[in-house]
Amino acid sequence: MQDFGAAFRLAGHLLVSGDPDLLEIVARSLAVSLGAVLVACLIGLPLGALIGFLRFPGRRAIVVFLNALMGLPPVVIGLLVYMMLSRAGPLGPLGLLYTPTAMVIAQAVLVTPLVAALARQTVETLAAEYDEYFQSLAVPWHAALGALLWDGRSALVTVALAGFGRAIAEVGAVIIVGGNIDHLTRVMTTAIALETSKGDLALALALGMVLILLSVGVNAAVMGVRSRAVEAGHG
Amino acid sequence: MADGTLPPVLTSSHPIGGLTPLRMTGVRLVRKGQVLLNIEDLTIGSAGVTVLLGPNGAGKSLLLRVADGLVRPDAGAVTWGGLAPDGTVRRRIGFVFQQPVLLRRSVRANLKFAMGISGLWDRRKADRALEDAGLAGLGDRPARVLSGGERQRLALARALVLDPEVLLLDEPTASLDPAAVAAVEGMIGRAVARGLKVVLVTHDIGQARRLADEVIFLHRGQITEQAAARLFFADPRSAAAKAYLSGLLIP
């Protein structure tokens, strides 16, 4: 217990003093995860919105598949992306393996189904509500889709935040494709795993605290967005 | 209107060769073996308020949706001035639902969206429409925080601001208090006085008496009676209408 106490004190010191190593890892984690969420939103939001809005044969099967993808284990995604990016893989010539870009790709693959599935749900619910009005007004499909995305913006922001929460806390995929290389691909979760295995609990705890703070911050932001939307009658 | 006089001739800017009359011939809609609508021949003319009256489940709202092309019948033909109710025709018809569908935007933005779709956005016109609906000063308020009566008046204003040739109203005052009902009926009355054709679904006999120039009585998906309002209320011919007007519970 004394070791734990010392580790907590040291972790606190690292945080308060702004330890350069710690800040570098936090900054890289944020950059990778925000990049991944950006890519995931660029792909997942329109994809989910289209699936939620359009009616076509096989749509139900696609929805089931999309929902299933949300539960894919990160290590499996890491493995698949590793195979794609490894020297023998189809994207091997790009030389992306063990780079932050590879980590962005892996996290984007992980988060895109989540963003698409939640966006689909949001847009579908709103589309059902607006359906008869839009039909009675003969609203063109692109205007209807734009209106659904705009009116569902509060919910879609929370979708993006949920995606960020999943990306920032993920370890399995980034450790496979990033390799946890110091000063290059080390992020908070992989650093925690490494430092814990080495018995250096202080840095692991300090990074864990940052992760928890980020998690609390993301959840607070989600609640803030939702309550503002409800107050404004947009929820 | 209810006094038996017909409103003035249409004064809208729409060209001659408008959407009325509405004609339905051989319209039939069956779901799960049950006949929901069976209209042999129906013509609704160009003037005044036509009220579709009848008990719950008679097919009134369904008839309105079929008329607007929102529901496609299994058989039969629906035409507005000879035209099928496609998107182009629907844009010339206003439709207000029992539960108003309001976008998650401000009051004015709801009008802006509807007018923008038809390329008619005009802020001053929108503000005049809000004034007519008694919603002046509420333009920037989120539409979904309005009271029930305000929401329905907004839905009505949003339909009227597009200068429709016909207005279809599906129980627009259901679940509203008397003051809110009076405000909505006032808007309808002013629109009719300007020459708008209104087709109104209601099961409120009092409202039908106040507003109707013509009554179409539906029972179990069929029209049992179509008559001038005065005649209908004075001497209903069908047994179902007689029972309904006398307050009997008809299945």
Short mmCIF file of C-alpha atoms in Angstrom, two decimals:
data_model
loop_
_atom_site.label_atom_id
_atom_site.label_comp_id
_atom_site.label_asym_id
_atom_site.label_seq_id
_atom_site.Cartn_x
_atom_site.Cartn_y
_atom_site.Cartn_z
CA MET A 1 0.00 0.00 0.00
CA GLN A 2 2.93 2.30 0.71
CA ASP A 3 4.12 1.79 -2.85
CA PHE A 4 0.68 2.71 -4.11
CA GLY A 5 0.68 5.84 -1.98
CA ALA A 6 4.07 6.86 -3.31
CA ALA A 7 2.92 6.13 -6.85
CA PHE A 8 -0.11 8.37 -6.43
CA ARG A 9 2.05 11.18 -5.01
CA LEU A 10 4.52 10.88 -7.86
CA ALA A 11 1.68 10.77 -10.39
CA GLY A 12 0.26 13.95 -8.93
CA HIS A 13 3.68 15.56 -9.13
CA LEU A 14 4.05 14.56 -12.79
CA LEU A 15 0.70 16.11 -13.58
CA VAL A 16 1.21 19.32 -11.63
CA SER A 17 4.76 19.87 -12.85
CA GLY A 18 3.74 19.32 -16.47
CA ASP A 19 6.22 16.51 -17.10
CA PRO A 20 7.31 16.78 -20.78
CA ASP A 21 7.09 13.03 -21.42
CA LEU A 22 3.60 12.90 -20.01
CA LEU A 23 2.46 15.95 -21.98
CA GLU A 24 3.94 14.54 -25.17
CA ILE A 25 2.02 11.28 -24.74
CA VAL A 26 -1.21 13.08 -23.90
CA ALA A 27 -0.82 15.38 -26.91
CA ARG A 28 -0.16 12.44 -29.24
CA SER A 29 -3.15 10.54 -27.85
CA LEU A 30 -5.42 13.51 -28.45
CA ALA A 31 -4.05 14.08 -31.95
CA VAL A 32 -4.47 10.43 -32.94
CA SER A 33 -7.95 10.04 -31.47
CA LEU A 34 -9.26 13.38 -32.71
CA GLY A 35 -7.89 12.58 -36.16
CA ALA A 36 -9.56 9.18 -36.08
CA VAL A 37 -12.89 10.65 -34.94
CA LEU A 38 -12.70 13.28 -37.68
CA VAL A 39 -12.20 10.57 -40.31
CA ALA A 40 -14.90 8.40 -38.70
CA CYS A 41 -17.37 11.31 -38.72
CA LEU A 42 -16.59 12.21 -42.33
CA ILE A 43 -17.40 8.63 -43.34
CA GLY A 44 -19.80 7.47 -40.64
CA LEU A 45 -22.18 10.43 -40.36
CA PRO A 46 -23.21 10.57 -44.03
CA LEU A 47 -23.19 6.77 -44.27
CA GLY A 48 -25.36 6.35 -41.17
CA ALA A 49 -27.63 9.20 -42.24
CA LEU A 50 -28.17 7.66 -45.68
CA ILE A 51 -28.93 4.23 -44.20
CA GLY A 52 -31.31 5.84 -41.71
CA PHE A 53 -33.01 7.93 -44.37
CA LEU A 54 -33.21 5.78 -47.48
CA ARG A 55 -35.38 2.71 -47.95
CA PHE A 56 -33.84 0.00 -50.11
CA PRO A 57 -33.75 -3.81 -50.30
CA GLY A 58 -31.30 -5.33 -47.82
CA ARG A 59 -31.35 -2.28 -45.58
CA ARG A 60 -32.28 -4.28 -42.50
CA ALA A 61 -29.37 -6.65 -43.06
CA ILE A 62 -27.00 -3.71 -43.38
CA VAL A 63 -28.32 -2.25 -40.12
CA VAL A 64 -27.75 -5.58 -38.34
CA PHE A 65 -24.24 -5.80 -39.82
CA LEU A 66 -23.46 -2.23 -38.82
CA ASN A 67 -24.66 -2.81 -35.27
CA ALA A 68 -22.58 -5.98 -35.09
CA LEU A 69 -19.48 -4.06 -36.20
CA MET A 70 -19.86 -1.79 -33.19
CA GLY A 71 -18.89 -4.69 -30.97
CA LEU A 72 -15.76 -5.73 -32.86
CA PRO A 73 -12.82 -6.26 -30.47
CA PRO A 74 -10.11 -3.62 -31.01
CA VAL A 75 -7.39 -6.27 -31.21
CA VAL A 76 -9.14 -7.89 -34.17
CA ILE A 77 -9.33 -4.53 -35.92
CA GLY A 78 -5.68 -3.95 -35.02
CA LEU A 79 -4.79 -7.30 -36.55
CA LEU A 80 -6.74 -6.61 -39.76
CA VAL A 81 -5.22 -3.14 -40.17
CA TYR A 82 -1.77 -4.60 -39.40
CA MET A 83 -2.24 -7.14 -42.19
CA MET A 84 -3.32 -4.39 -44.58
CA LEU A 85 -0.38 -2.14 -43.71
CA SER A 86 2.35 -4.74 -43.24
CA ARG A 87 4.97 -5.05 -45.94
CA ALA A 88 3.17 -8.01 -47.56
CA GLY A 89 -0.24 -6.34 -47.31
CA PRO A 90 -2.03 -4.38 -50.03
CA LEU A 91 -1.12 -1.03 -48.42
CA GLY A 92 2.39 -2.12 -47.44
CA PRO A 93 4.16 0.09 -50.00
CA LEU A 94 2.82 3.17 -48.22
CA GLY A 95 5.07 2.36 -45.27
CA LEU A 96 2.54 3.42 -42.68
CA LEU A 97 2.97 0.63 -40.16
CA TYR A 98 4.22 1.79 -36.75
CA THR A 99 3.34 5.42 -37.46
CA PRO A 100 0.70 7.66 -35.88
CA THR A 101 -1.13 7.54 -39.24
CA ALA A 102 -1.53 3.77 -38.86
CA MET A 103 -2.99 4.38 -35.41
CA VAL A 104 -5.42 6.95 -36.81
CA ILE A 105 -6.49 4.41 -39.46
CA ALA A 106 -6.99 1.66 -36.89
CA GLN A 107 -9.00 3.87 -34.55
CA ALA A 108 -11.02 5.26 -37.45
CA VAL A 109 -11.90 1.70 -38.51
CA LEU A 110 -12.88 1.01 -34.92
CA VAL A 111 -15.00 4.12 -34.45
CA THR A 112 -16.63 4.50 -37.88
CA PRO A 113 -19.21 1.71 -37.33
CA LEU A 114 -20.11 3.21 -33.97
CA VAL A 115 -20.60 6.67 -35.48
CA ALA A 116 -22.51 5.28 -38.47
CA ALA A 117 -24.78 3.09 -36.35
CA LEU A 118 -25.64 5.85 -33.89
CA ALA A 119 -26.09 8.40 -36.68
CA ARG A 120 -28.38 5.92 -38.46
CA GLN A 121 -30.49 5.59 -35.33
CA THR A 122 -30.70 9.37 -34.83
CA VAL A 123 -31.61 10.14 -38.43
CA GLU A 124 -34.06 7.24 -38.69
CA THR A 125 -35.98 8.40 -35.61
CA LEU A 126 -36.15 11.95 -36.89
CA ALA A 127 -37.02 10.83 -40.43
CA ALA A 128 -39.97 8.83 -39.11
CA GLU A 129 -41.18 11.93 -37.29
CA TYR A 130 -40.82 14.23 -40.29
CA ASP A 131 -41.84 11.71 -42.96
CA GLU A 132 -45.46 12.70 -43.66
CA TYR A 133 -44.71 16.42 -43.45
CA PHE A 134 -41.84 16.12 -45.91
CA GLN A 135 -44.01 14.01 -48.22
CA SER A 136 -46.87 16.50 -48.06
CA LEU A 137 -44.43 19.27 -48.97
CA ALA A 138 -42.72 17.11 -51.64
CA VAL A 139 -39.32 17.90 -50.13
CA PRO A 140 -36.48 16.70 -52.42
CA TRP A 141 -34.42 13.92 -50.84
CA HIS A 142 -31.25 15.97 -50.55
CA ALA A 143 -33.07 18.83 -48.82
CA ALA A 144 -34.76 16.33 -46.51
CA LEU A 145 -31.44 14.71 -45.64
CA GLY A 146 -29.88 18.11 -44.99
CA ALA A 147 -32.77 19.06 -42.74
CA LEU A 148 -32.51 15.79 -40.82
CA LEU A 149 -28.77 16.25 -40.25
CA TRP A 150 -29.24 19.87 -39.19
CA ASP A 151 -32.15 19.16 -36.86
CA GLY A 152 -30.35 16.16 -35.43
CA ARG A 153 -27.14 18.09 -34.86
CA SER A 154 -27.27 17.93 -31.06
CA ALA A 155 -27.61 14.16 -31.12
CA LEU A 156 -24.91 13.89 -33.79
CA VAL A 157 -22.47 15.89 -31.68
CA THR A 158 -23.00 13.40 -28.86
CA VAL A 159 -22.38 10.62 -31.40
CA ALA A 160 -19.01 12.18 -32.23
CA LEU A 161 -18.20 12.51 -28.54
CA ALA A 162 -19.11 8.86 -27.98
CA GLY A 163 -16.75 7.98 -30.83
CA PHE A 164 -13.98 10.00 -29.24
CA GLY A 165 -14.59 8.27 -25.90
CA ARG A 166 -14.17 4.87 -27.55
CA ALA A 167 -11.08 5.92 -29.50
CA ILE A 168 -9.14 7.56 -26.68
CA ALA A 169 -9.69 4.64 -24.30
CA GLU A 170 -8.76 1.94 -26.81
CA VAL A 171 -5.46 0.03 -26.50
CA GLY A 172 -5.66 -3.20 -28.50
CA ALA A 173 -5.62 -1.77 -32.01
CA VAL A 174 -3.08 1.01 -31.54
CA ILE A 175 -0.55 -1.20 -29.80
CA ILE A 176 -0.58 -3.64 -32.73
CA VAL A 177 -0.31 -1.10 -35.54
CA GLY A 178 1.62 1.57 -33.61
CA GLY A 179 4.05 -0.63 -31.75
CA ASN A 180 4.18 1.66 -28.69
CA ILE A 181 7.43 3.28 -29.87
CA ASP A 182 8.70 5.95 -27.49
CA HIS A 183 8.43 9.50 -28.86
CA LEU A 184 6.74 8.20 -31.99
CA THR A 185 3.65 6.09 -31.42
CA ARG A 186 3.30 5.89 -27.66
CA VAL A 187 -0.13 7.02 -26.49
CA MET A 188 -1.76 7.04 -23.09
CA THR A 189 -3.29 3.58 -23.15
CA THR A 190 -0.22 1.84 -24.57
CA ALA A 191 2.04 3.73 -22.16
CA ILE A 192 -0.13 2.66 -19.22
CA ALA A 193 0.12 -0.96 -20.37
CA LEU A 194 3.91 -0.72 -20.74
CA GLU A 195 4.65 1.18 -17.54
CA THR A 196 2.40 -1.14 -15.52
CA SER A 197 4.22 -4.20 -16.88
CA LYS A 198 7.52 -2.54 -15.95
CA GLY A 199 6.25 -1.79 -12.46
CA ASP A 200 6.55 1.99 -12.96
CA LEU A 201 3.14 2.83 -11.61
CA ALA A 202 3.60 6.58 -11.26
CA LEU A 203 3.52 7.45 -14.96
CA ALA A 204 0.80 4.85 -15.55
CA LEU A 205 -1.31 6.35 -12.80
CA ALA A 206 -0.74 9.90 -14.00
CA LEU A 207 -1.83 8.92 -17.52
CA GLY A 208 -4.75 6.98 -16.06
CA MET A 209 -5.86 10.12 -14.24
CA VAL A 210 -5.70 12.13 -17.47
CA LEU A 211 -7.77 9.44 -19.20
CA ILE A 212 -10.36 9.50 -16.43
CA LEU A 213 -10.47 13.31 -16.57
CA LEU A 214 -10.98 13.14 -20.33
CA SER A 215 -13.70 10.53 -19.89
CA VAL A 216 -15.47 12.69 -17.31
CA GLY A 217 -15.03 15.71 -19.59
CA VAL A 218 -16.50 13.89 -22.59
CA ASN A 219 -19.48 12.70 -20.56
CA ALA A 220 -20.02 16.16 -19.14
CA ALA A 221 -19.91 17.57 -22.67
CA VAL A 222 -22.47 14.97 -23.83
CA MET A 223 -24.79 15.84 -20.95
CA GLY A 224 -24.27 19.55 -21.59
CA VAL A 225 -25.12 19.22 -25.28
CA ARG A 226 -28.20 17.12 -24.47
CA SER A 227 -29.55 19.41 -21.78
CA ARG A 228 -29.00 22.48 -23.97
CA ALA A 229 -30.83 20.72 -26.80
CA VAL A 230 -33.75 19.83 -24.53
CA GLU A 231 -33.93 23.38 -23.16
CA ALA A 232 -33.95 24.75 -26.70
CA GLY A 233 -36.67 22.31 -27.72
CA HIS A 234 -34.33 20.52 -30.09
CA GLY A 235 -33.93 17.36 -28.05
CA MET B 1 -70.09 29.34 -44.13
CA ALA B 2 -72.13 27.69 -41.41
CA ASP B 3 -75.00 30.13 -42.08
CA GLY B 4 -75.39 28.52 -45.46
CA THR B 5 -73.86 31.26 -47.57
CA LEU B 6 -70.88 30.28 -49.60
CA PRO B 7 -67.65 32.24 -49.28
CA PRO B 8 -66.55 34.60 -52.04
CA VAL B 9 -65.16 33.27 -55.25
CA LEU B 10 -61.48 32.30 -55.15
CA THR B 11 -59.22 35.32 -55.09
CA SER B 12 -55.91 33.49 -54.96
CA SER B 13 -53.21 34.21 -57.48
CA HIS B 14 -53.36 30.69 -58.88
CA PRO B 15 -54.37 30.44 -62.52
CA ILE B 16 -57.71 29.16 -63.74
CA GLY B 17 -57.55 25.41 -64.13
CA GLY B 18 -56.89 24.92 -60.44
CA LEU B 19 -56.87 21.78 -58.39
CA THR B 20 -60.56 21.52 -57.66
CA PRO B 21 -62.66 19.54 -57.95
CA LEU B 22 -61.17 16.60 -56.10
CA ARG B 23 -62.44 13.39 -57.62
CA MET B 24 -62.15 9.87 -56.30
CA THR B 25 -63.51 6.91 -58.22
CA GLY B 26 -63.40 3.28 -57.18
CA VAL B 27 -60.85 3.99 -54.44
CA ARG B 28 -60.27 0.96 -52.30
CA LEU B 29 -57.74 0.28 -49.57
CA VAL B 30 -57.48 -3.09 -47.85
CA ARG B 31 -55.06 -3.99 -45.06
CA LYS B 32 -54.85 -7.46 -43.49
CA GLY B 33 -58.13 -8.45 -45.10
CA GLN B 34 -59.97 -5.46 -43.70
CA VAL B 35 -61.48 -2.87 -46.02
CA LEU B 36 -60.30 0.46 -44.64
CA LEU B 37 -61.59 2.63 -47.44
CA ASN B 38 -64.11 1.98 -50.18
CA ILE B 39 -65.08 5.13 -52.05
CA GLU B 40 -67.15 4.48 -55.17
CA ASP B 41 -67.48 8.03 -56.37
CA LEU B 42 -66.66 11.30 -54.62
CA THR B 43 -66.45 14.84 -55.88
CA ILE B 44 -65.47 17.76 -53.68
CA GLY B 45 -66.03 21.15 -55.23
CA SER B 46 -64.07 24.37 -55.15
CA ALA B 47 -65.81 26.49 -52.57
CA GLY B 48 -66.13 26.68 -48.81
CA VAL B 49 -65.46 24.14 -46.12
CA THR B 50 -66.10 20.45 -46.67
CA VAL B 51 -66.14 18.54 -43.41
CA LEU B 52 -65.41 14.83 -43.27
CA LEU B 53 -67.41 13.69 -40.29
CA GLY B 54 -67.69 10.31 -38.65
CA PRO B 55 -66.69 8.21 -35.69
CA ASN B 56 -63.12 7.14 -34.93
CA GLY B 57 -61.88 4.55 -37.39
CA ALA B 58 -64.36 5.58 -40.07
CA GLY B 59 -61.53 6.32 -42.50
CA LYS B 60 -61.66 10.13 -42.44
CA SER B 61 -57.94 10.75 -41.92
CA LEU B 62 -57.10 7.95 -44.32
CA LEU B 63 -59.30 9.49 -47.00
CA LEU B 64 -57.45 12.78 -46.51
CA ARG B 65 -54.08 11.06 -46.89
CA VAL B 66 -55.21 9.20 -49.98
CA ALA B 67 -56.48 12.49 -51.41
CA ASP B 68 -53.08 14.09 -50.82
CA GLY B 69 -51.21 11.14 -52.30
CA LEU B 70 -49.55 10.29 -48.98
CA VAL B 71 -51.19 6.86 -49.05
CA ARG B 72 -51.58 5.00 -52.32
CA PRO B 73 -54.88 3.13 -52.66
CA ASP B 74 -54.96 -0.50 -53.81
CA ALA B 75 -57.41 0.45 -56.54
CA GLY B 76 -59.13 3.46 -58.01
CA ALA B 77 -58.22 6.93 -59.12
CA VAL B 78 -57.67 10.21 -57.30
CA THR B 79 -57.43 13.45 -59.23
CA TRP B 80 -57.24 17.12 -58.39
CA GLY B 81 -58.59 19.13 -61.30
CA GLY B 82 -57.70 16.14 -63.45
CA LEU B 83 -54.19 15.79 -62.07
CA ALA B 84 -52.87 12.88 -60.00
CA PRO B 85 -51.64 13.93 -56.54
CA ASP B 86 -47.91 13.82 -57.28
CA GLY B 87 -45.27 16.04 -55.68
CA THR B 88 -46.06 19.01 -57.91
CA VAL B 89 -49.73 18.87 -57.01
CA ARG B 90 -48.98 18.28 -53.32
CA ARG B 91 -47.04 21.52 -53.18
CA ARG B 92 -50.21 23.33 -54.20
CA ILE B 93 -52.11 21.69 -51.35
CA GLY B 94 -51.59 22.55 -47.70
CA PHE B 95 -51.79 19.73 -45.17
CA VAL B 96 -52.01 20.17 -41.42
CA PHE B 97 -51.79 17.05 -39.29
CA GLN B 98 -53.55 16.27 -36.04
CA GLN B 99 -50.19 16.23 -34.27
CA PRO B 100 -48.33 19.10 -35.91
CA VAL B 101 -44.94 18.05 -37.21
CA LEU B 102 -42.66 20.92 -36.28
CA LEU B 103 -39.00 21.02 -37.17
CA ARG B 104 -36.52 21.32 -34.31
CA ARG B 105 -35.91 24.94 -35.14
CA SER B 106 -37.29 28.33 -34.31
CA VAL B 107 -40.85 29.31 -35.18
CA ARG B 108 -39.67 31.50 -38.05
CA ALA B 109 -37.23 28.87 -39.29
CA ASN B 110 -40.15 26.46 -39.64
CA LEU B 111 -41.80 28.89 -42.02
CA LYS B 112 -38.49 29.56 -43.73
CA PHE B 113 -37.96 25.88 -44.45
CA ALA B 114 -41.42 25.41 -45.97
CA MET B 115 -41.15 28.59 -48.03
CA GLY B 116 -37.57 27.78 -49.05
CA ILE B 117 -38.58 24.39 -50.45
CA SER B 118 -40.95 26.18 -52.80
CA GLY B 119 -38.47 28.99 -53.43
CA LEU B 120 -40.80 31.52 -51.80
CA TRP B 121 -38.84 32.72 -48.75
CA ASP B 122 -39.89 36.23 -47.87
CA ARG B 123 -39.26 37.36 -44.29
CA ARG B 124 -41.94 40.06 -44.29
CA LYS B 125 -44.52 37.61 -45.58
CA ALA B 126 -43.49 35.10 -42.93
CA ASP B 127 -43.84 37.72 -40.20
CA ARG B 128 -47.29 38.66 -41.51
CA ALA B 129 -48.28 34.99 -41.39
CA LEU B 130 -47.06 34.76 -37.79
CA GLU B 131 -49.02 37.89 -36.94
CA ASP B 132 -52.17 36.42 -38.45
CA ALA B 133 -51.59 33.30 -36.35
CA GLY B 134 -51.19 35.37 -33.18
CA LEU B 135 -47.56 34.33 -32.98
CA ALA B 136 -45.95 37.72 -33.57
CA GLY B 137 -43.02 38.10 -31.21
CA LEU B 138 -42.49 34.35 -30.99
CA GLY B 139 -40.53 34.07 -34.25
CA ASP B 140 -37.22 33.29 -32.56
CA ARG B 141 -38.61 30.87 -30.02
CA PRO B 142 -37.96 27.14 -30.54
CA ALA B 143 -41.10 25.76 -32.17
CA ARG B 144 -41.23 22.67 -29.99
CA VAL B 145 -41.56 24.59 -26.74
CA LEU B 146 -44.81 26.26 -27.85
CA SER B 147 -48.12 25.33 -26.26
CA GLY B 148 -50.44 22.90 -28.07
CA GLY B 149 -52.59 25.68 -29.47
CA GLU B 150 -49.58 27.72 -30.58
CA ARG B 151 -48.05 24.69 -32.26
CA GLN B 152 -51.20 24.02 -34.23
CA ARG B 153 -51.49 27.69 -35.24
CA LEU B 154 -47.88 27.61 -36.36
CA ALA B 155 -48.55 24.50 -38.45
CA LEU B 156 -51.54 26.25 -39.97
CA ALA B 157 -49.59 29.45 -40.61
CA ARG B 158 -46.79 27.40 -42.18
CA ALA B 159 -49.30 25.82 -44.57
CA LEU B 160 -51.13 29.07 -45.35
CA VAL B 161 -48.00 31.11 -46.02
CA LEU B 162 -47.40 28.99 -49.12
CA ASP B 163 -50.68 30.24 -50.64
CA PRO B 164 -52.13 26.76 -51.20
CA GLU B 165 -55.13 26.28 -53.44
CA VAL B 166 -56.63 23.75 -51.07
CA LEU B 167 -56.06 23.19 -47.36
CA LEU B 168 -56.47 19.71 -45.89
CA LEU B 169 -56.87 19.69 -42.11
CA ASP B 170 -56.76 16.46 -40.14
CA GLU B 171 -58.47 17.11 -36.81
CA PRO B 172 -56.47 20.29 -36.22
CA THR B 173 -58.18 21.07 -32.91
CA ALA B 174 -58.24 17.62 -31.31
CA SER B 175 -57.05 17.86 -27.70
CA LEU B 176 -57.06 21.68 -27.68
CA ASP B 177 -58.94 23.76 -25.12
CA PRO B 178 -61.89 25.96 -26.24
CA ALA B 179 -59.82 29.14 -26.50
CA ALA B 180 -57.20 27.41 -28.65
CA VAL B 181 -59.97 25.85 -30.77
CA ALA B 182 -61.49 29.31 -31.30
CA ALA B 183 -58.10 30.70 -32.40
CA VAL B 184 -57.56 27.90 -34.91
CA GLU B 185 -61.11 28.16 -36.21
CA GLY B 186 -60.61 31.91 -36.56
CA MET B 187 -57.59 31.31 -38.79
CA ILE B 188 -59.53 28.78 -40.86
CA GLY B 189 -62.45 31.20 -41.18
CA ARG B 190 -60.21 34.03 -42.38
CA ALA B 191 -58.52 31.75 -44.92
CA VAL B 192 -61.89 30.59 -46.25
CA ALA B 193 -63.08 34.19 -46.46
CA ARG B 194 -60.08 34.87 -48.69
CA GLY B 195 -61.34 32.12 -50.99
CA LEU B 196 -59.40 29.08 -49.87
CA LYS B 197 -60.98 25.65 -50.25
CA VAL B 198 -60.77 23.70 -46.98
CA VAL B 199 -61.34 20.01 -46.39
CA LEU B 200 -61.53 19.37 -42.66
CA VAL B 201 -61.59 16.07 -40.81
CA THR B 202 -63.29 16.16 -37.44
CA HIS B 203 -65.43 14.06 -35.16
CA ASP B 204 -66.48 17.18 -33.26
CA ILE B 205 -70.11 17.74 -34.26
CA GLY B 206 -70.06 21.27 -32.84
CA GLN B 207 -67.08 22.21 -34.97
CA ALA B 208 -68.71 20.69 -38.03
CA ARG B 209 -71.83 22.79 -37.37
CA ARG B 210 -69.75 25.95 -36.97
CA LEU B 211 -67.55 25.52 -40.03
CA ALA B 212 -69.11 23.23 -42.60
CA ASP B 213 -70.67 24.26 -45.87
CA GLU B 214 -70.80 20.65 -46.92
CA VAL B 215 -70.63 17.45 -44.89
CA ILE B 216 -69.41 14.07 -45.98
CA PHE B 217 -70.26 11.40 -43.44
CA LEU B 218 -68.08 8.32 -43.32
CA HIS B 219 -68.76 5.04 -41.59
CA ARG B 220 -66.57 1.95 -41.81
CA GLY B 221 -64.58 3.33 -44.70
CA GLN B 222 -67.60 4.22 -46.80
CA ILE B 223 -69.37 7.47 -47.54
CA THR B 224 -72.89 7.08 -46.30
CA GLU B 225 -73.94 10.65 -46.96
CA GLN B 226 -72.78 13.80 -48.72
CA ALA B 227 -74.94 16.88 -48.37
CA ALA B 228 -75.02 20.60 -47.78
CA ALA B 229 -74.38 21.22 -44.09
CA ARG B 230 -77.82 22.73 -43.43
CA LEU B 231 -79.57 19.73 -44.93
CA PHE B 232 -77.29 17.22 -43.23
CA PHE B 233 -77.76 18.61 -39.75
CA ALA B 234 -81.51 19.22 -40.25
CA ASP B 235 -82.31 15.84 -41.71
CA PRO B 236 -79.53 13.26 -41.94
CA ARG B 237 -80.56 10.46 -44.24
CA SER B 238 -78.29 7.57 -43.33
CA ALA B 239 -78.96 5.59 -40.16
CA ALA B 240 -75.32 5.87 -39.09
CA ALA B 241 -75.34 9.67 -39.42
CA LYS B 242 -78.64 9.92 -37.54
CA ALA B 243 -77.27 7.79 -34.74
CA TYR B 244 -74.01 9.76 -34.66
CA LEU B 245 -75.73 13.14 -34.52
CA SER B 246 -78.07 11.98 -31.79
CA GLY B 247 -75.07 10.99 -29.69
CA LEU B 248 -75.53 7.24 -29.91
CA LEU B 249 -72.41 5.11 -29.81
CA ILE B 250 -72.06 3.57 -33.23
CA PRO B 251 -69.54 0.78 -33.78
#
